[in-house]
Tab-separated table of C-alpha atoms in Angstrom:
chain	number	residue	atom	x	y	z
A	1	MET	CA	0.000	0.000	0.000
A	2	SER	CA	1.371	3.397	-0.965
A	3	THR	CA	2.041	5.847	1.837
A	4	GLN	CA	2.349	8.872	-0.410
A	5	GLN	CA	1.775	12.062	1.517
A	6	PRO	CA	-0.330	14.822	-0.039
A	7	THR	CA	1.797	17.774	-0.963
A	8	SER	CA	1.276	21.182	0.536
A	9	PRO	CA	-1.840	22.915	-0.810
A	10	SER	CA	0.328	25.829	-1.900
A	11	ALA	CA	2.688	23.681	-3.938
A	12	GLY	CA	2.704	24.728	-7.561
A	13	GLN	CA	0.649	27.831	-6.759
A	14	ASN	CA	1.532	31.373	-5.886
A	15	GLY	CA	2.254	32.368	-2.310
A	16	ASN	CA	-1.363	33.292	-1.746
A	17	GLY	CA	-2.665	29.721	-2.193
A	18	LEU	CA	-3.539	29.149	1.447
A	19	ALA	CA	-4.929	32.638	1.806
A	20	LEU	CA	-7.141	32.011	-1.225
A	21	LEU	CA	-8.448	28.780	0.311
A	22	SER	CA	-9.099	30.492	3.635
A	23	SER	CA	-11.001	33.244	1.848
A	24	MET	CA	-13.056	30.719	-0.112
A	25	ALA	CA	-13.811	28.744	3.025
A	26	ALA	CA	-15.218	31.869	4.622
A	27	THR	CA	-17.312	32.982	1.643
A	28	HIS	CA	-18.342	29.749	-0.081
A	29	ARG	CA	-20.715	27.110	1.115
A	30	LEU	CA	-20.879	23.528	0.060
A	31	ARG	CA	-23.635	22.675	-2.388
A	32	LEU	CA	-26.880	21.407	-0.918
A	33	ASN	CA	-27.026	18.675	-3.594
A	34	PRO	CA	-24.101	16.955	-5.325
A	35	ASN	CA	-22.952	17.935	-8.814
A	36	THR	CA	-23.652	14.605	-10.488
A	37	ASP	CA	-22.058	15.758	-13.777
A	38	HIS	CA	-18.704	16.418	-12.118
A	39	LYS	CA	-16.120	13.635	-12.244
A	40	PRO	CA	-14.167	13.842	-8.976
A	41	GLU	CA	-10.457	13.261	-8.544
A	42	SER	CA	-9.090	9.969	-7.282
A	43	TYR	CA	-7.621	10.160	-3.781
A	44	GLU	CA	-6.286	6.603	-3.817
A	45	GLY	CA	-2.681	6.167	-2.702
A	46	LEU	CA	-2.666	9.155	-0.351
A	47	GLN	CA	-2.134	8.746	3.366
A	48	LEU	CA	-5.511	9.944	4.583
A	49	GLU	CA	-7.408	9.861	7.852
A	50	TYR	CA	-10.547	8.639	6.099
A	51	SER	CA	-11.444	6.520	3.088
A	52	PRO	CA	-10.415	7.995	-0.302
A	53	LEU	CA	-14.007	7.442	-1.427
A	54	LEU	CA	-15.211	9.874	1.196
A	55	PHE	CA	-13.118	12.673	-0.355
A	56	SER	CA	-14.190	11.781	-3.898
A	57	SER	CA	-17.809	11.874	-2.781
A	58	LEU	CA	-17.425	15.167	-0.922
A	59	GLU	CA	-15.772	16.783	-3.950
A	60	ARG	CA	-19.133	16.706	-5.763
A	61	TYR	CA	-20.458	19.110	-3.101
A	62	LEU	CA	-17.724	21.717	-3.515
A	63	PRO	CA	-18.677	25.184	-4.801
A	64	PRO	CA	-18.322	25.438	-8.626
A	65	SER	CA	-15.444	27.922	-8.272
A	66	MET	CA	-13.365	25.322	-6.435
A	67	LEU	CA	-13.688	22.477	-8.922
A	68	SER	CA	-10.933	23.827	-11.174
A	69	LEU	CA	-8.387	24.013	-8.348
A	70	SER	CA	-5.652	21.407	-7.963
A	71	ARG	CA	-6.361	18.133	-6.204
A	72	ASP	CA	-4.139	19.182	-3.292
A	73	SER	CA	-6.074	22.420	-2.844
A	74	LYS	CA	-9.411	20.635	-2.834
A	75	LEU	CA	-8.034	18.008	-0.460
A	76	HIS	CA	-6.785	20.673	1.954
A	77	TYR	CA	-10.187	22.381	1.917
A	78	MET	CA	-12.131	19.142	2.455
A	79	ARG	CA	-9.825	17.897	5.210
A	80	ASP	CA	-10.236	21.191	7.013
A	81	ILE	CA	-14.032	20.840	6.880
A	82	ILE	CA	-14.039	17.245	8.088
A	83	LEU	CA	-11.574	17.885	10.900
A	84	ARG	CA	-13.359	21.049	11.961
A	85	TYR	CA	-16.764	19.444	12.336
A	86	SER	CA	-15.984	15.851	13.322
A	87	PRO	CA	-15.837	15.284	17.108
A	88	GLU	CA	-12.385	14.798	18.600
A	89	VAL	CA	-13.413	11.388	19.915
A	90	ASP	CA	-14.154	10.286	16.328
A	91	ARG	CA	-10.808	11.573	15.076
A	92	ASN	CA	-8.986	9.723	17.866
A	93	ARG	CA	-10.908	6.532	17.094
A	94	VAL	CA	-10.015	6.756	13.404
A	95	GLN	CA	-6.353	7.299	14.257
A	96	ARG	CA	-6.287	4.290	16.596
A	97	GLN	CA	-7.947	2.160	13.939
A	98	ARG	CA	-5.375	3.209	11.338
A	99	GLU	CA	-2.509	2.291	13.661
A	100	TYR	CA	-4.146	-1.057	14.492
A	101	ARG	CA	-4.613	-1.945	10.823
A	102	GLN	CA	-1.114	-0.855	9.871
A	103	LYS	CA	0.316	-3.104	12.558
A	104	ILE	CA	-1.567	-6.107	11.143
A	105	ILE	CA	-0.785	-5.365	7.494
A	106	SER	CA	2.916	-4.900	8.202
A	107	HIS	CA	3.168	-8.399	9.753
A	108	TYR	CA	0.509	-10.559	8.086
A	109	GLN	CA	1.512	-12.347	4.861
A	110	PRO	CA	-1.501	-12.853	2.533
A	111	LEU	CA	-2.120	-16.321	1.133
A	112	HIS	CA	-3.920	-15.270	-2.072
A	113	ARG	CA	-2.742	-11.828	-3.144
A	114	GLU	CA	-5.040	-11.887	-6.175
A	115	LEU	CA	-7.947	-11.215	-3.794
A	116	TYR	CA	-6.571	-7.839	-2.782
A	117	THR	CA	-7.157	-6.188	-6.171
A	118	MET	CA	-10.548	-6.102	-7.845
A	119	ASN	CA	-10.737	-8.558	-10.737
A	120	ALA	CA	-14.392	-8.587	-11.705
A	121	SER	CA	-14.242	-11.328	-14.342
A	122	ASN	CA	-12.646	-13.715	-11.830
A	123	PHE	CA	-14.797	-12.712	-8.873
A	124	PHE	CA	-18.359	-12.404	-10.130
A	125	ALA	CA	-20.926	-14.615	-11.832
A	126	PRO	CA	-21.332	-13.692	-15.552
A	127	SER	CA	-25.035	-12.870	-15.118
A	128	PHE	CA	-24.213	-10.375	-12.359
A	129	LEU	CA	-21.452	-8.730	-14.409
A	130	LYS	CA	-23.739	-8.409	-17.442
A	131	ALA	CA	-26.416	-6.647	-15.384
A	132	ILE	CA	-23.864	-4.265	-13.845
A	133	ASN	CA	-22.394	-3.408	-17.246
A	134	GLU	CA	-25.847	-2.650	-18.672
A	135	ASN	CA	-26.624	-0.574	-15.550
A	136	LYS	CA	-30.412	-0.472	-15.999
A	137	GLU	CA	-33.187	-1.294	-13.585
A	138	GLU	CA	-34.610	-3.924	-15.918
A	139	SER	CA	-31.162	-5.543	-16.144
A	140	PHE	CA	-30.839	-5.674	-12.359
A	141	ARG	CA	-34.340	-7.099	-11.978
A	142	SER	CA	-33.660	-9.754	-14.615
A	143	ILE	CA	-31.116	-11.464	-12.314
A	144	MET	CA	-32.919	-10.814	-9.037
A	145	ALA	CA	-35.789	-12.181	-7.025
A	146	GLU	CA	-37.665	-9.851	-4.640
A	147	PRO	CA	-39.444	-12.268	-2.295
A	148	THR	CA	-40.739	-9.387	-0.203
A	149	GLN	CA	-40.548	-5.637	-0.734
A	150	GLY	CA	-37.017	-4.272	-0.414
A	151	ILE	CA	-35.148	-7.595	-0.181
A	152	PHE	CA	-33.286	-8.672	-3.310
A	153	THR	CA	-31.576	-12.029	-3.824
A	154	PHE	CA	-29.295	-12.994	-6.718
A	155	GLU	CA	-26.307	-15.092	-7.753
A	156	MET	CA	-23.168	-12.980	-7.371
A	157	LEU	CA	-19.857	-14.758	-6.665
A	158	GLN	CA	-18.010	-17.471	-8.535
A	159	PRO	CA	-17.300	-20.658	-6.516
A	160	ARG	CA	-13.536	-20.227	-6.967
A	161	PHE	CA	-13.624	-16.759	-5.410
A	162	CYS	CA	-15.570	-18.116	-2.427
A	163	GLU	CA	-12.972	-20.872	-1.976
A	164	LEU	CA	-10.059	-18.421	-2.118
A	165	LEU	CA	-11.639	-15.987	0.343
A	166	LEU	CA	-12.459	-18.799	2.774
A	167	ALA	CA	-8.838	-19.979	2.578
A	168	GLU	CA	-7.583	-16.403	3.128
A	169	VAL	CA	-9.753	-15.994	6.220
A	170	GLU	CA	-8.542	-19.344	7.598
A	171	ASN	CA	-4.944	-18.293	6.938
A	172	PHE	CA	-5.497	-15.009	8.786
A	173	GLU	CA	-7.097	-16.778	11.753
A	174	LYS	CA	-4.169	-19.222	11.841
A	175	TRP	CA	-1.761	-16.265	11.938
A	176	VAL	CA	-3.783	-14.664	14.755
A	177	HIS	CA	-3.660	-17.902	16.751
A	178	GLU	CA	0.074	-18.456	16.208
A	179	THR	CA	1.089	-14.879	16.991
A	180	LYS	CA	-1.507	-14.468	19.780
A	181	PHE	CA	-2.458	-11.161	18.168
A	182	ARG	CA	-5.586	-9.722	19.740
A	183	ILE	CA	-8.018	-8.797	16.974
A	184	MET	CA	-11.285	-6.889	16.966
A	185	ARG	CA	-14.336	-8.926	16.060
A	186	PRO	CA	-16.791	-7.692	13.401
A	187	ASN	CA	-19.388	-6.299	15.801
A	188	THR	CA	-20.758	-6.585	19.318
A	189	MET	CA	-23.043	-9.508	18.426
A	190	ASN	CA	-20.578	-11.887	16.750
A	191	LYS	CA	-17.853	-13.564	18.807
A	192	PHE	CA	-16.313	-15.252	15.745
A	193	GLY	CA	-15.296	-13.908	12.350
A	194	ALA	CA	-12.880	-11.250	11.136
A	195	VAL	CA	-12.920	-7.714	9.756
A	196	LEU	CA	-11.623	-8.006	6.188
A	197	ASP	CA	-10.671	-4.328	6.057
A	198	ASP	CA	-8.229	-4.879	8.929
A	199	PHE	CA	-5.860	-7.173	7.024
A	200	GLY	CA	-5.684	-5.395	3.679
A	201	LEU	CA	-8.913	-6.008	1.772
A	202	GLU	CA	-10.331	-2.508	2.309
A	203	THR	CA	-9.389	-1.170	-1.142
A	204	MET	CA	-10.910	-4.156	-2.961
A	205	LEU	CA	-14.108	-3.881	-0.910
A	206	ASP	CA	-14.256	-0.148	-1.631
A	207	LYS	CA	-14.305	-0.999	-5.346
A	208	LEU	CA	-16.948	-3.656	-4.725
A	209	MET	CA	-19.199	-1.107	-3.072
A	210	GLU	CA	-18.485	1.779	-5.443
A	211	ASP	CA	-18.645	-0.010	-8.789
A	212	PHE	CA	-21.014	-2.908	-8.139
A	213	ILE	CA	-23.295	-2.222	-5.158
A	214	ARG	CA	-23.819	1.523	-5.403
A	215	PRO	CA	-25.311	1.342	-8.944
A	216	ILE	CA	-27.918	-1.132	-7.684
A	217	SER	CA	-28.553	0.806	-4.462
A	218	LYS	CA	-29.015	4.015	-6.447
A	219	VAL	CA	-31.990	2.373	-8.166
A	220	PHE	CA	-33.588	0.509	-5.255
A	221	PHE	CA	-32.485	2.321	-2.083
A	222	SER	CA	-32.178	6.016	-2.961
A	223	ASP	CA	-34.593	6.818	-0.111
A	224	VAL	CA	-31.961	5.814	2.460
A	225	GLY	CA	-28.843	7.264	0.818
A	226	GLY	CA	-28.237	4.403	-1.626
A	227	SER	CA	-26.988	6.744	-4.338
A	228	THR	CA	-24.323	8.298	-2.074
A	229	LEU	CA	-22.738	5.222	-0.502
A	230	ASP	CA	-19.132	6.135	0.182
A	231	SER	CA	-17.819	4.040	3.081
A	232	HIS	CA	-18.176	0.489	4.302
A	233	HIS	CA	-17.508	-2.051	7.026
A	234	GLY	CA	-16.519	-5.392	5.497
A	235	PHE	CA	-16.271	-8.605	7.498
A	236	VAL	CA	-16.986	-12.332	7.627
A	237	VAL	CA	-19.093	-14.096	10.243
A	238	GLU	CA	-18.874	-17.792	11.127
A	239	TYR	CA	-21.629	-20.046	12.409
A	240	GLY	CA	-21.513	-23.655	13.612
A	241	ILE	CA	-21.443	-25.846	16.687
A	242	ASP	CA	-18.037	-24.472	17.732
A	243	ARG	CA	-18.713	-20.960	16.404
A	244	ASP	CA	-21.575	-18.497	16.780
A	245	VAL	CA	-24.748	-20.575	16.619
A	246	GLU	CA	-27.376	-17.931	15.846
A	247	LEU	CA	-27.843	-14.182	15.668
A	248	GLY	CA	-30.555	-12.289	17.515
A	249	PHE	CA	-33.141	-9.922	16.069
A	250	HIS	CA	-31.497	-6.617	15.113
A	251	VAL	CA	-30.914	-3.884	12.538
A	252	ASP	CA	-27.546	-3.142	10.926
A	253	ASP	CA	-25.378	-0.048	11.303
A	254	SER	CA	-25.644	0.630	7.577
A	255	GLU	CA	-27.791	2.256	4.948
A	256	VAL	CA	-27.564	-0.816	2.694
A	257	THR	CA	-26.362	-4.318	3.626
A	258	LEU	CA	-24.873	-6.918	1.279
A	259	ASN	CA	-24.884	-10.452	2.724
A	260	ILE	CA	-23.257	-13.272	0.700
A	261	CYS	CA	-22.923	-16.908	1.718
A	262	LEU	CA	-19.401	-18.202	1.024
A	263	GLY	CA	-20.038	-21.807	2.159
A	264	LYS	CA	-19.212	-24.373	3.478
A	265	GLN	CA	-21.380	-27.437	4.231
A	266	PHE	CA	-24.169	-26.634	6.708
A	267	SER	CA	-27.823	-27.032	7.537
A	268	GLY	CA	-30.114	-24.503	9.160
A	269	GLY	CA	-29.043	-20.917	9.776
A	270	ASP	CA	-31.869	-19.319	7.769
A	271	LEU	CA	-32.208	-15.549	7.803
A	272	PHE	CA	-35.553	-14.182	8.959
A	273	PHE	CA	-36.768	-10.691	8.038
A	274	ARG	CA	-39.502	-8.763	9.806
A	275	GLY	CA	-40.002	-5.369	8.166
A	276	VAL	CA	-38.154	-2.033	7.908
A	277	ARG	CA	-38.311	0.308	10.898
A	278	CYS	CA	-37.010	3.688	12.019
A	279	ASP	CA	-35.568	4.095	15.523
A	280	LYS	CA	-38.939	5.025	17.012
A	281	HIS	CA	-40.657	1.892	15.703
A	282	VAL	CA	-37.817	-0.632	15.798
A	283	ASN	CA	-39.585	-2.756	18.429
A	284	THR	CA	-43.122	-2.594	17.014
A	285	GLU	CA	-45.025	-5.696	15.982
A	286	THR	CA	-44.504	-7.467	12.675
A	287	HIS	CA	-47.300	-7.656	10.110
A	288	SER	CA	-47.956	-10.758	8.021
A	289	ASP	CA	-46.827	-9.177	4.750
A	290	GLU	CA	-43.408	-8.405	6.294
A	291	ILE	CA	-42.469	-11.982	7.202
A	292	LEU	CA	-39.740	-13.668	5.143
A	293	ASP	CA	-37.447	-16.606	5.852
A	294	TYR	CA	-34.477	-17.052	3.522
A	295	SER	CA	-32.211	-20.100	3.112
A	296	HIS	CA	-28.575	-19.386	2.249
A	297	VAL	CA	-27.042	-20.587	-1.021
A	298	PRO	CA	-23.234	-20.362	-1.450
A	299	GLY	CA	-22.300	-17.617	-3.900
A	300	HIS	CA	-25.729	-15.987	-3.673
A	301	ALA	CA	-26.324	-12.554	-2.182
A	302	VAL	CA	-29.068	-10.826	-0.214
A	303	LEU	CA	-29.267	-7.030	-0.524
A	304	HIS	CA	-31.472	-4.998	1.824
A	305	ARG	CA	-31.780	-1.766	3.797
A	306	GLY	CA	-29.750	-1.760	6.987
A	307	ARG	CA	-32.913	-0.848	8.892
A	308	HIS	CA	-34.667	-4.022	7.719
A	309	ARG	CA	-35.081	-6.013	10.939
A	310	HIS	CA	-33.621	-9.496	10.749
A	311	GLY	CA	-31.800	-12.294	12.518
A	312	ALA	CA	-30.248	-15.710	11.854
A	313	ARG	CA	-31.692	-18.968	13.088
A	314	ALA	CA	-29.484	-21.601	14.682
A	315	THR	CA	-27.083	-23.471	12.422
A	316	ALA	CA	-28.058	-27.104	13.039
A	317	SER	CA	-24.900	-28.717	11.653
A	318	GLY	CA	-21.749	-27.951	9.713
A	319	HIS	CA	-19.953	-24.637	9.309
A	320	ARG	CA	-21.385	-21.552	7.568
A	321	VAL	CA	-19.349	-18.479	6.615
A	322	ASN	CA	-20.889	-15.285	5.214
A	323	LEU	CA	-19.353	-12.129	3.794
A	324	LEU	CA	-21.058	-8.946	5.022
A	325	LEU	CA	-20.620	-5.486	3.576
A	326	TRP	CA	-22.304	-2.734	5.554
A	327	CYS	CA	-22.514	0.103	3.031
A	328	ARG	CA	-22.877	3.570	4.484
A	329	SER	CA	-23.717	7.013	3.219
A	330	ALA	CA	-21.131	8.632	5.446
A	331	ILE	CA	-21.596	12.003	3.795
A	332	SER	CA	-24.458	13.837	2.231
A	333	PHE	CA	-23.959	17.502	2.803
A	334	GLY	CA	-26.300	20.394	3.472
A	335	HIS	CA	-26.433	23.709	5.295
A	336	LEU	CA	-27.770	24.096	8.805
A	337	ASP	CA	-27.701	27.611	10.305
A	338	SER	CA	-24.860	28.538	7.919
A	339	LYS	CA	-22.767	25.649	9.229
A	340	PHE	CA	-21.639	22.465	7.591
A	341	SER	CA	-23.797	19.472	8.514
A	342	SER	CA	-22.273	16.072	7.814
A	343	SER	CA	-24.013	12.778	7.294
A	344	VAL	CA	-27.354	14.369	6.527
A	345	PHE	CA	-29.310	11.132	6.228
A	346	ARG	CA	-28.105	9.939	9.627
A	347	GLU	CA	-28.479	13.364	11.209
A	348	LEU	CA	-32.044	13.598	9.909
A	349	ARG	CA	-32.937	10.600	12.040
A	350	LYS	CA	-32.437	12.788	15.109
A	351	TYR	CA	-34.890	15.461	13.971
A	352	GLN	CA	-37.231	13.932	11.424
A	353	LYS	CA	-40.493	12.508	12.731
A	354	ASP	CA	-41.807	10.816	9.598
A	355	PHE	CA	-39.890	8.138	7.676
A	356	SER	CA	-42.874	6.921	5.682
A	357	SER	CA	-40.792	6.611	2.509
A	358	TRP	CA	-39.194	3.472	4.019
A	359	CYS	CA	-40.377	2.684	7.570
A	360	GLY	CA	-43.280	0.233	7.467
A	361	GLU	CA	-44.837	1.498	10.706
A	362	CYS	CA	-44.529	5.175	9.673
A	363	GLN	CA	-46.333	4.233	6.463
A	364	ARG	CA	-49.172	2.615	8.426
A	365	GLU	CA	-49.461	5.600	10.783
A	366	LYS	CA	-49.542	7.978	7.827
A	367	LYS	CA	-52.324	5.978	6.141
A	368	GLU	CA	-54.288	5.952	9.386
A	369	ARG	CA	-53.937	9.743	9.747
A	370	GLN	CA	-55.124	10.156	6.169
A	371	ARG	CA	-58.090	7.838	6.825
A	372	ILE	CA	-59.099	9.803	9.922
A	373	SER	CA	-58.708	13.118	8.067
A	374	ILE	CA	-60.873	11.941	5.169
A	375	ALA	CA	-63.511	10.632	7.543
A	376	ALA	CA	-63.555	13.935	9.431
A	377	THR	CA	-63.859	15.898	6.188
A	378	LYS	CA	-66.780	13.746	5.064
A	379	GLN	CA	-68.469	14.273	8.435
A	380	GLU	CA	-68.103	18.048	8.118
A	381	LEU	CA	-69.562	17.990	4.613
A	382	LEU	CA	-72.531	15.948	5.824
A	383	LYS	CA	-73.184	18.465	8.596
A	384	LYS	CA	-73.201	21.328	6.103
A	385	GLU	CA	-75.676	19.471	3.887
A	386	VAL	CA	-78.115	19.054	6.775
A	387	LYS	CA	-79.977	22.372	6.945
A	388	PRO	CA	-81.328	23.745	10.236
A	389	GLY	CA	-84.949	22.665	10.953
A	390	THR	CA	-84.908	19.675	8.610
């Protein structure tokens, strides 16, 4: 991995480069909506505090007058914004995570280096690649099943890729055991599994999200930030008698979740889905049209909103391994009291009361309010039609 440092923002400019940026920062606001026609710079290969995708995504929100500046100038401006408005605790956490990952990557020797660079023709099923290349809703739907609203299943990975990734994960776990290296598990619910980003697969998974999942999410999940996915958490989970057995009812820390079964031989372990909910309604009852049970098939994927409530039933026998990619819209930018507001979709959850575009219970409450309003209006009209004395 390159550790190239970004050059000074004033490099290659006149001595007033930084002053110009400071002036622009004071007088220019970020766009409320992204400039979808603008092709952003690549920030790959730079030593950055955050994912290069985050900077490429943010660049679309820069004021028009800044788009012609050098990459270093734009990077300086964007870094200043992110550092200025991200809490210190978040910056410290990101720094600790970078140091942790660098320590692993500098000591761990990969088994299959071909996994660490995106090679679509070797990774993906031909039907999936064809749909992605055509990039049309009808093409996506032609390879998908939608057993219940908002849950899409399809064949995605070639068997050979699944075998290689399983072997890589086993090799990493062997290294962890031999070196007694203390690793972080994927999340608070899984006691087994590994974070793929931590041992060098972050760049490949970034490409997976950006080039293959975001186009689909833009079509089917735009209401939850699917068109602006720009960061991810990639990991594998393991289930079996000597692993995690089941997974309780929960929602994911993502806007969109990709869940792919890698293998191996197993029985049981079905996923169960029970409707999409906002924070307010996450524990409300399930309605009959929201119930879905799904049986895993190696190489096949399930794509759904992170807020779609789900869990995993007990694995009765064997050993099941799944690849999870929590895709996040880490930035969507707007203006709030003349100040920069990051992660608009997530911030809106704190203030917005109605999520009827995607929350099943909000939709039901909205329909009930409309029913009551119509009934009240009809009642008023009937009263007006009844004349006094009749």
